[in-house]
């Protein structure tokens, strides 16, 4: 546990399942107050809130589409009215749509960019405005991906969005570094969450994914949440503008692992 997180207020977008759910739980374990955003899964969000409370934290759930300004404002308003302010904002919500790039519809392209990139901008803007206007120490964590670095054919919209998140994160980290706001990204590799359920149910695809990971296993949402807790805490007080890859070594060019080539 990180004692400085006790009593701090966090917003976690896309918190009803997957990585966001694990981050909310971990923040509960740090005795934080957590605004859990969900898009459609109210029951999942209610369950997540109960877990946060069981872990020793406080929780509020908020339906919001994080690709909109109103959605993000709703999250900040809840943090302020329910818990008295904001300390940590996690832009976790994300989505992907597979398609050969020459066939992708404009609608699908826009959908992915709206959630994965515009949502991160709007969430960050909302949090930054609060931190700066209130002259308050702040912390922003953006969920990127190994695909901010590794090209991903048939997922060009996702890779474009995450590549954008990488440089957006570094840019605002620099812009607000001397105003007591730290901004970092997390780049998960292959993590066992609903976004991958279909893929991992197929043994061939599962084995292929594992073969691209030097540690020879898929990661857990809890392992990503541990990174989020560290970045949120003062233990990382001199860290800003990084992407913390939590990927079992996936970004280490695993094809070279036999020392050949
Ligand atoms: P997930 O599908 O389990 O969860 C994604 C969450 O985002 C869901 O709760 C969903 O409702 C929410 N969401 C989507 N659109 C939204 C919107 N418009 N408004 C509000 N919420 C919305 O996936 P996950 O694996 O938990 O992914 C979480 C984040 O981690 C994403 O940004 C994803 O790109 C990233 N990531 C995941 C992996 C992985 O292997 N699971 C790898 C790299 C990056």
Coordinates of C-alpha atoms and ligand atoms in Angstrom, one line a residue:
X1 CA 0.0 0.0 0.0
X2 CA 1.0 3.6 -0.6
X3 CA 0.1 5.6 2.5
X4 CA -0.1 9.0 0.6
X5 CA -3.0 7.6 -1.5
X6 CA -5.2 7.1 1.6
X7 CA -8.2 9.4 1.3
X8 CA -7.3 10.7 -2.2
X9 CA -10.0 11.0 -4.9
X10 CA -9.7 9.3 -8.3
X11 CA -11.8 9.1 -11.4
X12 CA -11.4 5.9 -13.4
X13 CA -13.1 5.8 -16.8
X14 CA -14.4 2.5 -18.2
X15 CA -14.3 1.0 -14.6
X16 CA -17.1 -1.6 -14.9
X17 CA -14.8 -4.3 -16.3
X18 CA -11.3 -5.3 -17.4
X19 CA -8.3 -3.1 -16.5
X20 CA -10.4 -0.2 -15.2
X21 CA -12.2 -2.5 -12.9
X22 CA -8.9 -3.8 -11.5
X23 CA -7.6 -0.2 -11.0
X24 CA -10.8 0.8 -9.2
X25 CA -10.4 -2.3 -6.9
X26 CA -6.7 -1.5 -6.3
X27 CA -7.5 2.1 -5.5
X28 CA -10.2 0.9 -3.1
X29 CA -7.5 -1.2 -1.4
X30 CA -5.4 2.0 -1.1
X31 CA -8.5 3.5 0.8
X32 CA -9.1 6.0 -1.9
X33 CA -12.5 7.5 -3.0
X34 CA -13.2 6.3 -6.6
X35 CA -15.6 7.7 -9.2
X36 CA -16.2 4.6 -11.3
X37 CA -17.4 5.5 -14.8
X38 CA -19.3 3.1 -17.0
X39 CA -20.8 3.4 -20.4
X40 CA -23.5 0.7 -20.6
X41 CA -22.8 -1.9 -17.9
X42 CA -24.5 -0.5 -14.8
X43 CA -24.6 -3.8 -13.0
X44 CA -20.8 -4.2 -13.6
X45 CA -20.3 -0.7 -12.2
X46 CA -22.4 -1.5 -9.1
X47 CA -20.4 -4.7 -8.5
X48 CA -17.2 -2.7 -8.9
X49 CA -18.4 -0.1 -6.4
X50 CA -19.1 -2.8 -3.8
X51 CA -15.7 -4.3 -4.3
X52 CA -14.1 -0.8 -3.8
X53 CA -16.0 -0.4 -0.5
X54 CA -15.2 -4.0 0.6
X55 CA -11.5 -3.1 0.0
X56 CA -11.8 -0.1 2.3
X57 CA -12.4 2.7 -0.1
X58 CA -15.4 4.8 -1.1
X59 CA -17.2 4.6 -4.5
X60 CA -19.7 6.4 -6.7
X61 CA -20.8 5.2 -10.1
X62 CA -21.5 7.5 -13.1
X63 CA -22.9 6.7 -16.5
X64 CA -21.1 8.8 -19.1
X65 CA -19.8 8.6 -22.6
X66 CA -16.2 9.8 -22.2
X67 CA -15.9 10.8 -25.8
X68 CA -18.1 13.8 -24.9
X69 CA -17.4 17.0 -23.0
X70 CA -20.6 16.6 -20.9
X71 CA -19.6 13.0 -20.0
X72 CA -16.2 14.1 -18.6
X73 CA -17.7 17.1 -16.8
X74 CA -20.2 14.7 -15.1
X75 CA -17.3 12.7 -13.7
X76 CA -15.5 15.7 -12.3
X77 CA -18.7 17.1 -10.8
X78 CA -19.3 13.8 -9.0
X79 CA -15.7 13.7 -7.7
X80 CA -16.2 17.2 -6.3
X81 CA -19.7 16.8 -4.9
X82 CA -19.4 13.3 -3.5
X83 CA -15.8 13.4 -2.4
X84 CA -14.7 17.0 -2.2
X85 CA -12.2 17.3 -5.0
X86 CA -10.0 15.4 -7.4
X87 CA -6.4 14.1 -7.1
X88 CA -6.0 11.4 -9.8
X89 CA -7.7 11.0 -13.2
X90 CA -7.3 7.7 -15.1
X91 CA -8.3 7.8 -18.8
X92 CA -8.7 4.0 -19.1
X93 CA -11.8 3.5 -21.3
X94 CA -10.9 2.2 -24.8
X95 CA -12.1 0.1 -27.7
X96 CA -10.9 -1.5 -30.9
X97 CA -12.4 -2.4 -34.2
X98 CA -10.6 -4.8 -36.6
X99 CA -10.7 -4.2 -40.3
X100 CA -8.4 -4.1 -43.3
X101 CA -7.5 -0.4 -43.5
X102 CA -8.8 -0.1 -47.1
X103 CA -12.2 -1.4 -46.0
X104 CA -12.6 0.4 -42.7
X105 CA -15.7 2.7 -42.7
X106 CA -15.3 6.3 -41.8
X107 CA -17.9 5.7 -39.0
X108 CA -15.7 2.9 -37.4
X109 CA -12.5 5.0 -37.8
X110 CA -14.2 8.0 -36.0
X111 CA -15.7 5.8 -33.3
X112 CA -12.2 4.4 -32.3
X113 CA -10.5 7.8 -32.5
X114 CA -13.4 9.4 -30.5
X115 CA -13.0 7.0 -27.5
X116 CA -9.3 6.2 -27.6
X117 CA -7.9 9.6 -28.5
X118 CA -10.5 12.3 -28.1
X119 CA -11.7 10.8 -24.8
X120 CA -8.1 10.9 -23.4
X121 CA -7.8 14.6 -24.5
X122 CA -11.2 15.5 -23.0
X123 CA -10.5 13.7 -19.7
X124 CA -7.1 15.2 -19.4
X125 CA -8.4 18.7 -20.2
X126 CA -11.2 18.4 -17.6
X127 CA -8.7 17.2 -14.9
X128 CA -6.0 19.8 -15.9
X129 CA -8.6 22.6 -15.8
X130 CA -9.6 21.6 -12.2
X131 CA -5.9 21.2 -11.0
X132 CA -4.7 24.5 -12.5
X133 CA -7.8 26.6 -11.6
X134 CA -7.5 25.3 -8.0
X135 CA -3.7 25.5 -7.9
X136 CA -3.8 21.8 -6.9
X137 CA -1.3 19.0 -7.2
X138 CA -2.6 16.6 -9.8
X139 CA -2.0 13.2 -11.4
X140 CA -3.2 11.9 -14.8
X141 CA -2.7 8.4 -16.1
X142 CA -3.5 7.6 -19.7
X143 CA -4.1 4.0 -20.8
X144 CA -2.1 3.6 -23.9
X145 CA -0.9 0.2 -25.3
X146 CA 2.2 -1.5 -26.6
X147 CA 0.6 -0.4 -29.9
X148 CA 1.7 3.1 -29.3
X149 CA 5.0 1.6 -30.5
X150 CA 4.3 -1.7 -32.2
X151 CA 2.4 -1.4 -35.6
X152 CA -0.8 -3.5 -35.7
X153 CA -2.1 -4.3 -39.1
X154 CA -6.0 -4.3 -39.4
X155 CA -6.1 -2.2 -36.3
X156 CA -4.8 1.0 -37.8
X157 CA -7.4 3.3 -36.0
X158 CA -6.4 1.8 -32.6
X159 CA -2.6 2.1 -33.3
X160 CA -3.1 5.7 -34.6
X161 CA -5.1 6.6 -31.5
X162 CA -2.6 5.1 -29.1
X163 CA 0.4 6.6 -30.9
X164 CA -1.4 9.9 -30.5
X165 CA -1.9 9.2 -26.8
X166 CA 1.8 8.7 -26.4
X167 CA 2.8 12.1 -27.7
X168 CA -0.2 13.8 -26.2
X169 CA 0.9 12.4 -22.8
X170 CA 4.5 13.6 -23.2
X171 CA 3.4 17.0 -24.4
X172 CA 1.0 17.8 -21.6
X173 CA 3.5 16.3 -19.1
X174 CA 6.0 18.9 -20.2
X175 CA 3.4 21.7 -20.4
X176 CA 2.2 21.2 -16.8
X177 CA 5.4 19.8 -15.1
X178 CA 6.2 23.0 -13.3
X179 CA 2.5 23.3 -12.1
X180 CA 2.7 20.3 -9.8
X181 CA 0.8 18.0 -12.3
X182 CA 2.3 14.7 -13.4
X183 CA 1.1 12.9 -16.5
X184 CA 2.1 9.4 -17.5
X185 CA 0.8 6.6 -19.7
X186 CA 0.7 2.9 -19.2
X187 CA 1.3 0.6 -22.1
X188 CA -0.2 -2.9 -21.4
X189 CA 0.7 -5.8 -23.5
X190 CA -1.7 -8.7 -23.8
X191 CA -3.9 -8.7 -20.7
X192 CA -6.7 -11.1 -19.8
X193 CA -9.8 -8.9 -20.1
X194 CA -13.1 -8.9 -22.0
X195 CA -11.6 -7.0 -24.9
X196 CA -9.6 -10.2 -25.6
X197 CA -12.1 -12.8 -24.6
X198 CA -13.0 -13.9 -28.1
X199 CA -9.3 -14.0 -29.2
X200 CA -8.1 -15.9 -26.2
X201 CA -10.9 -18.5 -26.4
X202 CA -9.4 -19.6 -29.7
X203 CA -6.4 -21.8 -28.7
X204 CA -4.5 -21.0 -31.9
X205 CA -4.7 -17.3 -31.4
X206 CA -4.0 -17.6 -27.7
X207 CA -0.8 -19.6 -28.4
X208 CA 0.3 -17.2 -31.1
X209 CA -0.1 -14.3 -28.6
X210 CA 1.8 -16.1 -25.9
X211 CA 4.6 -16.8 -28.4
X212 CA 5.1 -13.0 -28.8
X213 CA 5.7 -12.5 -25.1
X214 CA 9.2 -13.2 -23.7
X215 CA 7.7 -14.1 -20.2
X216 CA 5.5 -16.8 -22.0
X217 CA 2.2 -15.7 -20.4
X218 CA -0.7 -13.3 -20.7
X219 CA -0.8 -10.5 -18.1
X220 CA -3.5 -9.9 -15.5
X221 CA -5.5 -6.7 -15.0
X222 CA -4.1 -6.6 -11.4
X223 CA -0.6 -6.3 -12.8
X224 CA -1.6 -3.3 -14.7
X225 CA -3.5 -1.9 -11.7
X226 CA -0.3 -2.2 -9.7
X227 CA 1.5 0.1 -12.1
X228 CA -1.4 2.6 -12.0
X229 CA -1.2 2.7 -8.1
X230 CA 2.6 3.3 -8.3
X231 CA 2.2 6.1 -10.9
X232 CA -0.7 7.7 -8.8
X233 CA 1.4 7.6 -5.6
X234 CA 4.3 9.8 -4.4
X235 CA 6.6 6.8 -4.8
X236 CA 6.9 7.9 -8.4
X237 CA 7.1 11.6 -7.5
X238 CA 9.9 12.4 -10.0
X239 CA 8.3 10.5 -12.9
X240 CA 6.4 12.4 -15.6
X241 CA 5.9 11.9 -19.4
X242 CA 6.7 8.2 -19.5
X243 CA 4.9 5.2 -20.9
X244 CA 5.2 2.4 -18.3
X245 CA 5.1 -0.8 -20.4
X246 CA 3.5 -3.6 -18.5
X247 CA 3.8 -6.3 -21.2
X248 CA 6.0 -9.3 -20.1
X249 CA 8.6 -8.0 -22.5
X250 CA 6.4 -7.8 -25.6
X251 CA 8.0 -4.5 -26.7
X252 CA 11.5 -6.1 -26.6
X253 CA 11.5 -7.5 -30.2
X254 CA 10.8 -11.1 -29.0
X255 CA 11.5 -12.5 -32.5
X256 CA 15.2 -12.0 -31.6
X257 CA 15.0 -14.0 -28.4
X258 CA 17.1 -17.0 -29.7
X259 CA 20.0 -14.6 -30.4
X260 CA 19.6 -15.2 -34.1
X261 CA 18.9 -12.8 -36.9
Ligands
LIG1 P1 -12.5 -3.8 -21.8 O1 -13.2 -3.9 -23.1 O2 -12.6 -4.9 -20.8 O3 -12.8 -2.4 -21.1 C1 -12.9 -1.2 -21.8 C2 -13.8 -0.3 -21.0 O4 -14.0 1.0 -21.7 C3 -15.2 -0.9 -20.9 O5 -15.7 -0.7 -19.5 C4 -16.1 0.0 -21.8 O6 -17.4 0.1 -21.4 C5 -15.3 1.3 -21.7 N1 -15.7 2.2 -22.7 C6 -15.6 2.1 -24.1 N2 -16.2 3.1 -24.7 C7 -16.6 4.0 -23.8 C8 -17.2 5.3 -23.8 N3 -17.5 5.9 -25.0 N4 -17.4 5.9 -22.6 C9 -17.1 5.3 -21.4 N5 -16.6 4.1 -21.4 C10 -16.3 3.4 -22.5 O7 -11.0 -3.6 -22.2 P2 -9.6 -3.5 -21.3 O8 -8.7 -4.5 -21.8 O9 -10.0 -3.4 -19.8 O10 -9.1 -2.1 -21.8 C11 -8.9 -1.0 -20.9 C12 -7.8 -0.1 -21.6 O11 -6.6 -0.8 -21.7 C13 -8.2 0.4 -23.0 O12 -7.8 1.7 -23.2 C14 -7.4 -0.6 -23.9 O13 -7.1 0.0 -25.2 C15 -6.1 -0.7 -23.0 N6 -5.3 -1.9 -23.4 C16 -5.8 -3.1 -23.1 C17 -5.0 -4.2 -23.4 C18 -5.4 -5.6 -23.2 O14 -4.7 -6.6 -23.6 N7 -6.5 -5.9 -22.5 C19 -3.7 -4.0 -24.0 C20 -3.3 -2.7 -24.3 C21 -4.1 -1.6 -23.9

